[in-house]
PDB file of C-alpha atoms in Angstrom:
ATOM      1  CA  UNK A 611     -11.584  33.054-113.066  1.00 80.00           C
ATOM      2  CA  UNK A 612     -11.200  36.347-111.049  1.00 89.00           C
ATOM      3  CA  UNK A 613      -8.853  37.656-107.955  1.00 89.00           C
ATOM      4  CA  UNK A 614     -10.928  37.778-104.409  1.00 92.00           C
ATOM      5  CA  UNK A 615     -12.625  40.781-103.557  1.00 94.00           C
ATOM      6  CA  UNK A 616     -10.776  41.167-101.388  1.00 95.00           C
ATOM      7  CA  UNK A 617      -7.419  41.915-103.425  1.00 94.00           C
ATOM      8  CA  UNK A 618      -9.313  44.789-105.314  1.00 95.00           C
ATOM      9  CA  UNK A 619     -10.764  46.284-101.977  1.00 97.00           C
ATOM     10  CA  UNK A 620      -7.999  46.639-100.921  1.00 97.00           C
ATOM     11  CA  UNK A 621      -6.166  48.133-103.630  1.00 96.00           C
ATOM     12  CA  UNK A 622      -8.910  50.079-105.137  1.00 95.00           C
ATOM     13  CA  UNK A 623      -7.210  53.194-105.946  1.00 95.00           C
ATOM     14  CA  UNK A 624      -3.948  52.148-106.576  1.00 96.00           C
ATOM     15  CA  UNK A 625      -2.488  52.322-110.099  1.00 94.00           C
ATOM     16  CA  UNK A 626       0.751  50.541-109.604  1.00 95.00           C
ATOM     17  CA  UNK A 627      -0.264  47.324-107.607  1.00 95.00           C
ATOM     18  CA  UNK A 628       3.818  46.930-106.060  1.00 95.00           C
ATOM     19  CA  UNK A 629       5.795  49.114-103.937  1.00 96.00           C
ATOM     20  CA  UNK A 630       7.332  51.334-106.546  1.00 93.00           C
ATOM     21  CA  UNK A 631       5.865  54.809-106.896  1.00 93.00           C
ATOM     22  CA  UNK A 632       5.365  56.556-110.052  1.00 93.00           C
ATOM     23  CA  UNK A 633       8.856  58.833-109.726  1.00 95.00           C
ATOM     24  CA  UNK A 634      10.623  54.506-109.861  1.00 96.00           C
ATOM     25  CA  UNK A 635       8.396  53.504-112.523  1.00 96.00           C
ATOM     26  CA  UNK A 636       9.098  56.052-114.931  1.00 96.00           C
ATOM     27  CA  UNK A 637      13.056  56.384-114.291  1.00 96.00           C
ATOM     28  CA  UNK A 638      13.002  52.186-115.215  1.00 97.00           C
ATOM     29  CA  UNK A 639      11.603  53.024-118.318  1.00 97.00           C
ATOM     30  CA  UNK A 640      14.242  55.867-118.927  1.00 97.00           C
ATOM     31  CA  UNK A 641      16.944  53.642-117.936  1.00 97.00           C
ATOM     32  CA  UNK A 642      15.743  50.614-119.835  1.00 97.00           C
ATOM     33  CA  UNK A 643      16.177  52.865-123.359  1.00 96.00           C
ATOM     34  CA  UNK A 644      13.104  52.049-125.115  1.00 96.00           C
ATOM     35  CA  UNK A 645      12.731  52.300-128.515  1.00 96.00           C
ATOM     36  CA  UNK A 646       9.577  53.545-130.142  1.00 97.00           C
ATOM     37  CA  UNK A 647       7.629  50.410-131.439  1.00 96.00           C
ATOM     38  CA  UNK A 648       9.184  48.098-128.774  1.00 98.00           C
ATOM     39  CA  UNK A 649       6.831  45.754-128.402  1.00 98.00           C
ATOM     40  CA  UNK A 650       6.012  44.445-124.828  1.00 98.00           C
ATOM     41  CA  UNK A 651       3.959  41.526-122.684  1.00 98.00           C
ATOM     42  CA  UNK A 652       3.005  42.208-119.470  1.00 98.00           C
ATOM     43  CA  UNK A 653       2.112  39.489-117.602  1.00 98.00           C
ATOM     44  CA  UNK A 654      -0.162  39.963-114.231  1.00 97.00           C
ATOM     45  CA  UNK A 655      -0.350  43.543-115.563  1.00 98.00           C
ATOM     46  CA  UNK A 656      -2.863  44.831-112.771  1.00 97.00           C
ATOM     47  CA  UNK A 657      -4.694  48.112-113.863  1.00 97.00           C
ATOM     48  CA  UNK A 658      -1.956  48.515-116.431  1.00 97.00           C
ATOM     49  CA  UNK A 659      -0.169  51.347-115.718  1.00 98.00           C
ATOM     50  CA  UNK A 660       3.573  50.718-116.539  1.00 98.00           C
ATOM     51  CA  UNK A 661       2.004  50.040-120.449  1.00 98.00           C
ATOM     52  CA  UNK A 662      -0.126  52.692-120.613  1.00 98.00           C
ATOM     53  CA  UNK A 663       2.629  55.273-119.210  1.00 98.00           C
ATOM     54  CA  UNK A 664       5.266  53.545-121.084  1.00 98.00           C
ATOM     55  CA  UNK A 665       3.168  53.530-124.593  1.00 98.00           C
ATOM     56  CA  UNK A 666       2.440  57.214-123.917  1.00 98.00           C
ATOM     57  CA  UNK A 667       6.298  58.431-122.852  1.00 97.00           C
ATOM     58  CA  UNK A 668       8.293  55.653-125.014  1.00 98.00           C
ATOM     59  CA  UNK A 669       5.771  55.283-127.400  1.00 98.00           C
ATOM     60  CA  UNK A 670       5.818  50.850-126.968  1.00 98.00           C
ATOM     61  CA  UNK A 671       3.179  48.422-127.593  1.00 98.00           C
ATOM     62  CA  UNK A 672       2.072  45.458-126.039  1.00 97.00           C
ATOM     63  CA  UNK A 673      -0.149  43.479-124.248  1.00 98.00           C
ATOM     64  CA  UNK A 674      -1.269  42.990-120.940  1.00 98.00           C
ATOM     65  CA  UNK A 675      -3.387  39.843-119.148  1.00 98.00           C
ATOM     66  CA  UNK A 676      -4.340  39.831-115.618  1.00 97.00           C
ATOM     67  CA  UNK A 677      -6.738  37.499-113.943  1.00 96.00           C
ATOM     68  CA  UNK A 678      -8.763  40.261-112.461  1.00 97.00           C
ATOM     69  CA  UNK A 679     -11.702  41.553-114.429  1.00 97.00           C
ATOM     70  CA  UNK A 680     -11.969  44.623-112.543  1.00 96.00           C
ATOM     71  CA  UNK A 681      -8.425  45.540-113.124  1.00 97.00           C
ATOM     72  CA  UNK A 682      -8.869  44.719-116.584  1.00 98.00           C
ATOM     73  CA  UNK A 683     -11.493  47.044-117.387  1.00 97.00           C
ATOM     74  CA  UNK A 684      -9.185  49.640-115.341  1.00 98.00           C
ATOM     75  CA  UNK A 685      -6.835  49.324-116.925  1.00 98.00           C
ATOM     76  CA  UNK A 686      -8.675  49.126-120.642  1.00 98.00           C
ATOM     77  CA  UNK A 687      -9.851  53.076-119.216  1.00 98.00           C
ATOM     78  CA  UNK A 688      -6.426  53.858-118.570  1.00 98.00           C
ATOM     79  CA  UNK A 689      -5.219  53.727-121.563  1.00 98.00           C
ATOM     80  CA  UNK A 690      -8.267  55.267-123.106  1.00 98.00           C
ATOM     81  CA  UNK A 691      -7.431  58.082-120.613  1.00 98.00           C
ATOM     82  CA  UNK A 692      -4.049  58.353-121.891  1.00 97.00           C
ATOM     83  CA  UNK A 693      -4.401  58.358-125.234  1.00 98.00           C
ATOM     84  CA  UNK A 694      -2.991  54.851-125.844  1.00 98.00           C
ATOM     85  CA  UNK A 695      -6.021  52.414-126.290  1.00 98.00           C
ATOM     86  CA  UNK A 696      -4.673  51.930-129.854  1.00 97.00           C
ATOM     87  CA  UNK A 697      -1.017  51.032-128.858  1.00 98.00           C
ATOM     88  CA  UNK A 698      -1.883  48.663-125.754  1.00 98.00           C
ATOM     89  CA  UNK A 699      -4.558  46.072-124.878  1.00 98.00           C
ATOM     90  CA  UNK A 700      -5.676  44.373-121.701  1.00 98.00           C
ATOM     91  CA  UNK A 701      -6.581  40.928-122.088  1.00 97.00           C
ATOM     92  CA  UNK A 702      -8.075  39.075-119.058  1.00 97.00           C
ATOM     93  CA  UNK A 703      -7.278  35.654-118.527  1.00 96.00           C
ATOM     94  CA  UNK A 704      -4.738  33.183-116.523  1.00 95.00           C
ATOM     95  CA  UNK A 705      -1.099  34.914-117.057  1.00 96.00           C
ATOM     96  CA  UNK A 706      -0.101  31.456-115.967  1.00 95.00           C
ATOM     97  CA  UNK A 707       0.078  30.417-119.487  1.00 89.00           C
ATOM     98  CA  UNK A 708      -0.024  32.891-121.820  1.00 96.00           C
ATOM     99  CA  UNK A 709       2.724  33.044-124.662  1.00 97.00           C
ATOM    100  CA  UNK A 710       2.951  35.592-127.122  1.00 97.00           C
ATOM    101  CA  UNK A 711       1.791  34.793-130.649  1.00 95.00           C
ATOM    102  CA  UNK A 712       4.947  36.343-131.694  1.00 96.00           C
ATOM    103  CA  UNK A 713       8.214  37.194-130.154  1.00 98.00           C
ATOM    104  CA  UNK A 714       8.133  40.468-127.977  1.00 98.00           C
ATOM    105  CA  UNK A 715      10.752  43.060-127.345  1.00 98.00           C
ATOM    106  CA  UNK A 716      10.166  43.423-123.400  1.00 98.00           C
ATOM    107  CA  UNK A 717       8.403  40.136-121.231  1.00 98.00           C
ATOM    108  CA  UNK A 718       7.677  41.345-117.889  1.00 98.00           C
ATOM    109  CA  UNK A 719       6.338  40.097-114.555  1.00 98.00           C
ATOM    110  CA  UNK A 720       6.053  42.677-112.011  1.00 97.00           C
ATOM    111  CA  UNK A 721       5.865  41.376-108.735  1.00 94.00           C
ATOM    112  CA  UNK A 722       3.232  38.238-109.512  1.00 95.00           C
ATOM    113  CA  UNK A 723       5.840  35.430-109.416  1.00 97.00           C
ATOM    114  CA  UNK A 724       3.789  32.896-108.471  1.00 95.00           C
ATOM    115  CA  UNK A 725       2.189  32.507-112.318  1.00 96.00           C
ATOM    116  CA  UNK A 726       5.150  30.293-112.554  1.00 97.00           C
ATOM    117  CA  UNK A 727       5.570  28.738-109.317  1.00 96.00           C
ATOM    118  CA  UNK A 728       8.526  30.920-108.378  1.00 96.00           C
ATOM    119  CA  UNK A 729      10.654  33.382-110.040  1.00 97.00           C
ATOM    120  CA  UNK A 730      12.677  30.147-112.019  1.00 98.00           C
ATOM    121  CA  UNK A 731       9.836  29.452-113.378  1.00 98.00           C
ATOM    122  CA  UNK A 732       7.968  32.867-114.005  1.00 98.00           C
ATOM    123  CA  UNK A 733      11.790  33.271-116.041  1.00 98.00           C
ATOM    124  CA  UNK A 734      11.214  30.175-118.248  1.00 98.00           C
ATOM    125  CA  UNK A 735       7.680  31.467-118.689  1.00 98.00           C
ATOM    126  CA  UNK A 736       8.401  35.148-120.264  1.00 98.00           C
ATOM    127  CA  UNK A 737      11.265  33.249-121.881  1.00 98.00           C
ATOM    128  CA  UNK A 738       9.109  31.612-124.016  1.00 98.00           C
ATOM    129  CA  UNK A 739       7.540  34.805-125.282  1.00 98.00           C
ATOM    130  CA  UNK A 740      10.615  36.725-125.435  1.00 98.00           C
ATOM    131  CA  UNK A 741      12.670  37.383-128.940  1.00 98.00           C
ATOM    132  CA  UNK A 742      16.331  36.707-128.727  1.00 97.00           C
ATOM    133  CA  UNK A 743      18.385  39.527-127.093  1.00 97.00           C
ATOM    134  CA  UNK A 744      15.293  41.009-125.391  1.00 98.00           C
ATOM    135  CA  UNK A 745      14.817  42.440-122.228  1.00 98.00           C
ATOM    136  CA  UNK A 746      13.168  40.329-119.523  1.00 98.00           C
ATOM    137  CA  UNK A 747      11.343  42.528-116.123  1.00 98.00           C
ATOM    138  CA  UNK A 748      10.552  40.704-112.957  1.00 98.00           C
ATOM    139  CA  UNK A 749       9.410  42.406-110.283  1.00 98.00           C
ATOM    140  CA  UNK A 750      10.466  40.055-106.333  1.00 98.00           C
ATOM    141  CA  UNK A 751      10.174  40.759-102.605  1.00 97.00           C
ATOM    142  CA  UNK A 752      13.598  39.961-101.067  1.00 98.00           C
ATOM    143  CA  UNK A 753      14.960  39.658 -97.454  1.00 98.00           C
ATOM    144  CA  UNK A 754      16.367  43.317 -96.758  1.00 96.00           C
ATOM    145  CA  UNK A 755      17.607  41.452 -93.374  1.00 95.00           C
ATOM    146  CA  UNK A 756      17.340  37.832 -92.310  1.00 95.00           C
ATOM    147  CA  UNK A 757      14.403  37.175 -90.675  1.00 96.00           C
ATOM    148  CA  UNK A 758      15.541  36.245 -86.934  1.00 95.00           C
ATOM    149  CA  UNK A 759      12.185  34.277 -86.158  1.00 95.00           C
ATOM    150  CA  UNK A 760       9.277  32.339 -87.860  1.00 96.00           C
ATOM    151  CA  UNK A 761       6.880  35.297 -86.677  1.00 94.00           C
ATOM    152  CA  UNK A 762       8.854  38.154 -88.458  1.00 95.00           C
ATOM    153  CA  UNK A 763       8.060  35.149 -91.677  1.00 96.00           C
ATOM    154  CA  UNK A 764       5.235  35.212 -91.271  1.00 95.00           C
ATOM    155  CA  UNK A 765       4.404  39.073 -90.420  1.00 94.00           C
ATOM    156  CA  UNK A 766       5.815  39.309 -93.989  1.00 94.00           C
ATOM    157  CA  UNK A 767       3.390  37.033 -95.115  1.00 92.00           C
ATOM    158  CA  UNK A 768       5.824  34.295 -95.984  1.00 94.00           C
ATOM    159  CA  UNK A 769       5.948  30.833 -94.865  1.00 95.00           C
ATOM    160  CA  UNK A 770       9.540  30.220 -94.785  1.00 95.00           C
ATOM    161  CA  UNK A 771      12.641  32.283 -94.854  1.00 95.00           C
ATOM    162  CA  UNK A 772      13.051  29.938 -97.781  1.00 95.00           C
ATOM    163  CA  UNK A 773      10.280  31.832 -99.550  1.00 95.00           C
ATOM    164  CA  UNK A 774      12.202  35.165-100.800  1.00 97.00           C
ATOM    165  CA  UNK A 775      16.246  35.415-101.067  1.00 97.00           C
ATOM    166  CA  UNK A 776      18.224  37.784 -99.585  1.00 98.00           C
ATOM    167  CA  UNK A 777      19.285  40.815-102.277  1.00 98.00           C
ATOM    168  CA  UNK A 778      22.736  39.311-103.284  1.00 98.00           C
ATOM    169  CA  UNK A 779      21.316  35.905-103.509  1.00 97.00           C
ATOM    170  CA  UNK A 780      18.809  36.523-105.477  1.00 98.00           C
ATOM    171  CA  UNK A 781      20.911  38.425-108.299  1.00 98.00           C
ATOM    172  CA  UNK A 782      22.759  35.245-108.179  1.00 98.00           C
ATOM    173  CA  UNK A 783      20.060  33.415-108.734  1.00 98.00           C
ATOM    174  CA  UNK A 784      19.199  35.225-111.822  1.00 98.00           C
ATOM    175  CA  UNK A 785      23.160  34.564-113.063  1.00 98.00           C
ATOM    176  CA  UNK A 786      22.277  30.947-112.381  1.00 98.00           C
ATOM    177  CA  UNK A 787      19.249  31.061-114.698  1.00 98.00           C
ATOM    178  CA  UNK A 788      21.479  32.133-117.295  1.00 98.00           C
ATOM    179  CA  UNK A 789      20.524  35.987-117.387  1.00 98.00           C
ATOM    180  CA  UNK A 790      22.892  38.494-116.819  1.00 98.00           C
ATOM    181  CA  UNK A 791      21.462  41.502-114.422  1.00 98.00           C
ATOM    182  CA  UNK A 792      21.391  44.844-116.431  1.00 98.00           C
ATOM    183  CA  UNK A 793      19.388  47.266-114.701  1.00 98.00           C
ATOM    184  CA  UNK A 794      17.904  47.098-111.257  1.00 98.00           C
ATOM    185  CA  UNK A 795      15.292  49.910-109.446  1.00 98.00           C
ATOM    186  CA  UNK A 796      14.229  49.271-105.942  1.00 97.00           C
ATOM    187  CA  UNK A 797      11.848  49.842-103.397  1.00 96.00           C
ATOM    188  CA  UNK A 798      12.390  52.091-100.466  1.00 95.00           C
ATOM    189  CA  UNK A 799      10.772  52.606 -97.609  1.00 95.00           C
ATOM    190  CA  UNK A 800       8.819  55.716 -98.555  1.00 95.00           C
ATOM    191  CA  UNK A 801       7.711  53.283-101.619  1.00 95.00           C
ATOM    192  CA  UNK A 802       6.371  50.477 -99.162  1.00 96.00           C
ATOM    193  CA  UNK A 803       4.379  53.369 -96.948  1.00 97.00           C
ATOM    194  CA  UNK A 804       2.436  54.675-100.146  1.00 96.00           C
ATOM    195  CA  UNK A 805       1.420  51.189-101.529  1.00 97.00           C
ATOM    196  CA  UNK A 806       1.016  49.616 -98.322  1.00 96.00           C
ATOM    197  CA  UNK A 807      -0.601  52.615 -96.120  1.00 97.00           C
ATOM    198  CA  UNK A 808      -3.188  53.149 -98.966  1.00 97.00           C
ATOM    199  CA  UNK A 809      -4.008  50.309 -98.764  1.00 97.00           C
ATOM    200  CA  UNK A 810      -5.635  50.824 -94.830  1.00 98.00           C
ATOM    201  CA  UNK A 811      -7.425  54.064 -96.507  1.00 98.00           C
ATOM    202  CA  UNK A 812      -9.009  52.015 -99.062  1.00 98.00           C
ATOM    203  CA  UNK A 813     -10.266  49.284 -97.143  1.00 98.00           C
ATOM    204  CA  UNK A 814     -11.053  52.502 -94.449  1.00 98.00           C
ATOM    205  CA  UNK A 815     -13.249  53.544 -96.960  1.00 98.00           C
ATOM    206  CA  UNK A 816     -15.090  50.296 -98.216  1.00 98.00           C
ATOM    207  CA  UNK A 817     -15.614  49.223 -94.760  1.00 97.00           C
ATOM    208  CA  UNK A 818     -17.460  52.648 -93.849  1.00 98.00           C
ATOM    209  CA  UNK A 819     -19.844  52.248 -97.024  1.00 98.00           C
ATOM    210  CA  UNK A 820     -20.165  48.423 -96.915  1.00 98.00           C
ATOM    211  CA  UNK A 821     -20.523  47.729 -92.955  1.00 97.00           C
ATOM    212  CA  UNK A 822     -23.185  44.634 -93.651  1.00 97.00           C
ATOM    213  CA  UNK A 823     -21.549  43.006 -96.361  1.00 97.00           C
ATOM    214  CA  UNK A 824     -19.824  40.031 -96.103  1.00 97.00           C
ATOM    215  CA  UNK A 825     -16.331  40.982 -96.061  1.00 97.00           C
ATOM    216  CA  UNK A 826     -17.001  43.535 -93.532  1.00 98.00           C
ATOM    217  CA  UNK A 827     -15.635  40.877 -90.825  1.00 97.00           C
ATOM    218  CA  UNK A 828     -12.690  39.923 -92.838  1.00 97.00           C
ATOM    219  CA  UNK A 829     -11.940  43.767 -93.969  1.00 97.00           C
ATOM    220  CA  UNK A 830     -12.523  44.596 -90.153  1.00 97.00           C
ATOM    221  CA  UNK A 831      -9.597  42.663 -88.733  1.00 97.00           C
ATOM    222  CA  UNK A 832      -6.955  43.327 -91.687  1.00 96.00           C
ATOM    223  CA  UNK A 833      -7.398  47.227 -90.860  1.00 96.00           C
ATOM    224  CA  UNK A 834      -6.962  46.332 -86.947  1.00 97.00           C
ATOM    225  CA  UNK A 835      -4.235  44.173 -87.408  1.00 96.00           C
ATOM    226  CA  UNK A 836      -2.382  45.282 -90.577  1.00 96.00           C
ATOM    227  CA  UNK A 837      -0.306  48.440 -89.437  1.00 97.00           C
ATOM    228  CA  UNK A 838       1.185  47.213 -86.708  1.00 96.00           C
ATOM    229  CA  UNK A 839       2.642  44.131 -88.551  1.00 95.00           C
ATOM    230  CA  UNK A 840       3.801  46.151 -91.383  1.00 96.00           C
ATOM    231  CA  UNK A 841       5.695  49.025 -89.501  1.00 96.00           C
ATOM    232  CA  UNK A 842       6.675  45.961 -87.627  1.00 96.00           C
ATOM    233  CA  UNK A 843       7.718  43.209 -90.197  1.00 96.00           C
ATOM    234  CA  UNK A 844       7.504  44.101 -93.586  1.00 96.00           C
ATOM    235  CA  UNK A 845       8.848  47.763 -93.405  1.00 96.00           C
ATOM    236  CA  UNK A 846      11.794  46.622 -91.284  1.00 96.00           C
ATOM    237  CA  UNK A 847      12.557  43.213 -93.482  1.00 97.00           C
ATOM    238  CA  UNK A 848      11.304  43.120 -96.726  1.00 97.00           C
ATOM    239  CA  UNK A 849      12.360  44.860 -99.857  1.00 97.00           C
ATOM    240  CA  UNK A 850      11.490  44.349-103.321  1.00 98.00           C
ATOM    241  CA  UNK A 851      12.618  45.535-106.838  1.00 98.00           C
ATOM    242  CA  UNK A 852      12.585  45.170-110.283  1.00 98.00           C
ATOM    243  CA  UNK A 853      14.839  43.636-112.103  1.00 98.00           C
ATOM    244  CA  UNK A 854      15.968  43.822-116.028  1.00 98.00           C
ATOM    245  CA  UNK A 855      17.968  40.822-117.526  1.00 98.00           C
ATOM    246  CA  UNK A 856      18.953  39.955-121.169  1.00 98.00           C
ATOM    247  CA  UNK A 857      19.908  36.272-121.830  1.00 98.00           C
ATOM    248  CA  UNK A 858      23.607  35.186-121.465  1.00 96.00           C
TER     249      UNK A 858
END
């Protein structure tokens, strides 16, 4: 039970594993109020480090599980790094379906939907971990602009235009789930060049120490191809933000 290779390749040196920088992350956690000792689960929690910066500046607790044993352990150093090993933990394992033992303050998913087949069911999931009047996180790509032909889809790496909701639609969507919207930060453009142009760097790199392994192929034609769709597709069409909601 691991991510491909390929998924940590190519996000080797990332800490946040979405298109929100550092600046975004840390103005959600000031705008979300925490409360010393709020206790949080972060599921899909990459290399941890909305926990680890949130357990150092808010002073929260919690739990993270990710799939991937080398973000795991990255994130297990992170918050030995920043002094917070004894507030958080990394667990890794299927986020798919983990529940809390006990009620949590904060259940997030940022930007790894698909551990519950979509973001209604990714909703139902935290819900299950989540105390009454708590704060729910997802984290969901949305249409900045509709899509005007199936290869604009699929330059965003989406099937359908079914596959992500334009902005208002999918705040509606979360109204229709029963959650009222209470905070909101999103993505810019300057967000999706530093997570997705680091990207080319890191697999850059990897390819020039790793030229006979057997990725090299597959590495090979995701650098040649890969900045041209996104300043294309993705940069021009697809947002993505993070989204707080508290049960109606």
């Amino acid at each position: 039970m691991d991510l491909p290779r390929i998924w940590t390749i190519r996000e080797s040196s990332h800490r946040v594993h979405n298109p929100i920088t550092a600046d975004k992350l840390a103005a959600l956690g000031q705008a979300l109020h925490l409360a010393p000792g709020t206790r949080a689960l972060d599921l899909a929690s990459g290399t941890g480090e909305m926990l680890c910066t949130w357990a150092r500046d808010h002073r929260v607790t919690g739990t993270g599980v990710d799939i991937s044993t080398v973000f795991t352990e990255k994130a297990r150093a992170r918050a030995a790094e920043v002094g917070v090993a004894d507030q958080v933990d990394f667990v890794h394992g299927d986020a798919s379906g983990y529940v809390a033992d006990e009620p949590v303050d904060l259940a997030s998913c940022v930007g790894a939907t698909w551990i519950g087949g979509g973001v209604a069911g990714t909703v139902e999931l935290l819900g299950r971990s989540l105390r009454p009047g708590g704060l729910m996180l997802i984290g969901e790509p949305y249409w900045r602009q509709a899509p005007p032909a199936q290869d604009v889809i699929e330059g965003c790496h989406a099937g359908s235009r079914a596959d992500f909701w334009m902005l208002p639609e999918l705040i509606g969507h979360f109204g229709d789930l029963g959650y009222d919207v209470v905070e909101m930060v999103l993505a810019d453009q300057d967000s999706w060049d530093r997570y997705q142009a680091a990207q080319w760097f890191n697999l850059r790199c990897w390819l020039d120490q790793n030229p006979d392994d057997e990725l090299a192929a597959e590495v090979r034609a995701e650098l040649a191809t890969g900045p041209a769709r996104y300043v294309q597709h993705t940069r021009e069409y697809l947002g993505w933000g993070v989204f707080a909601l508290m049960s109606r």
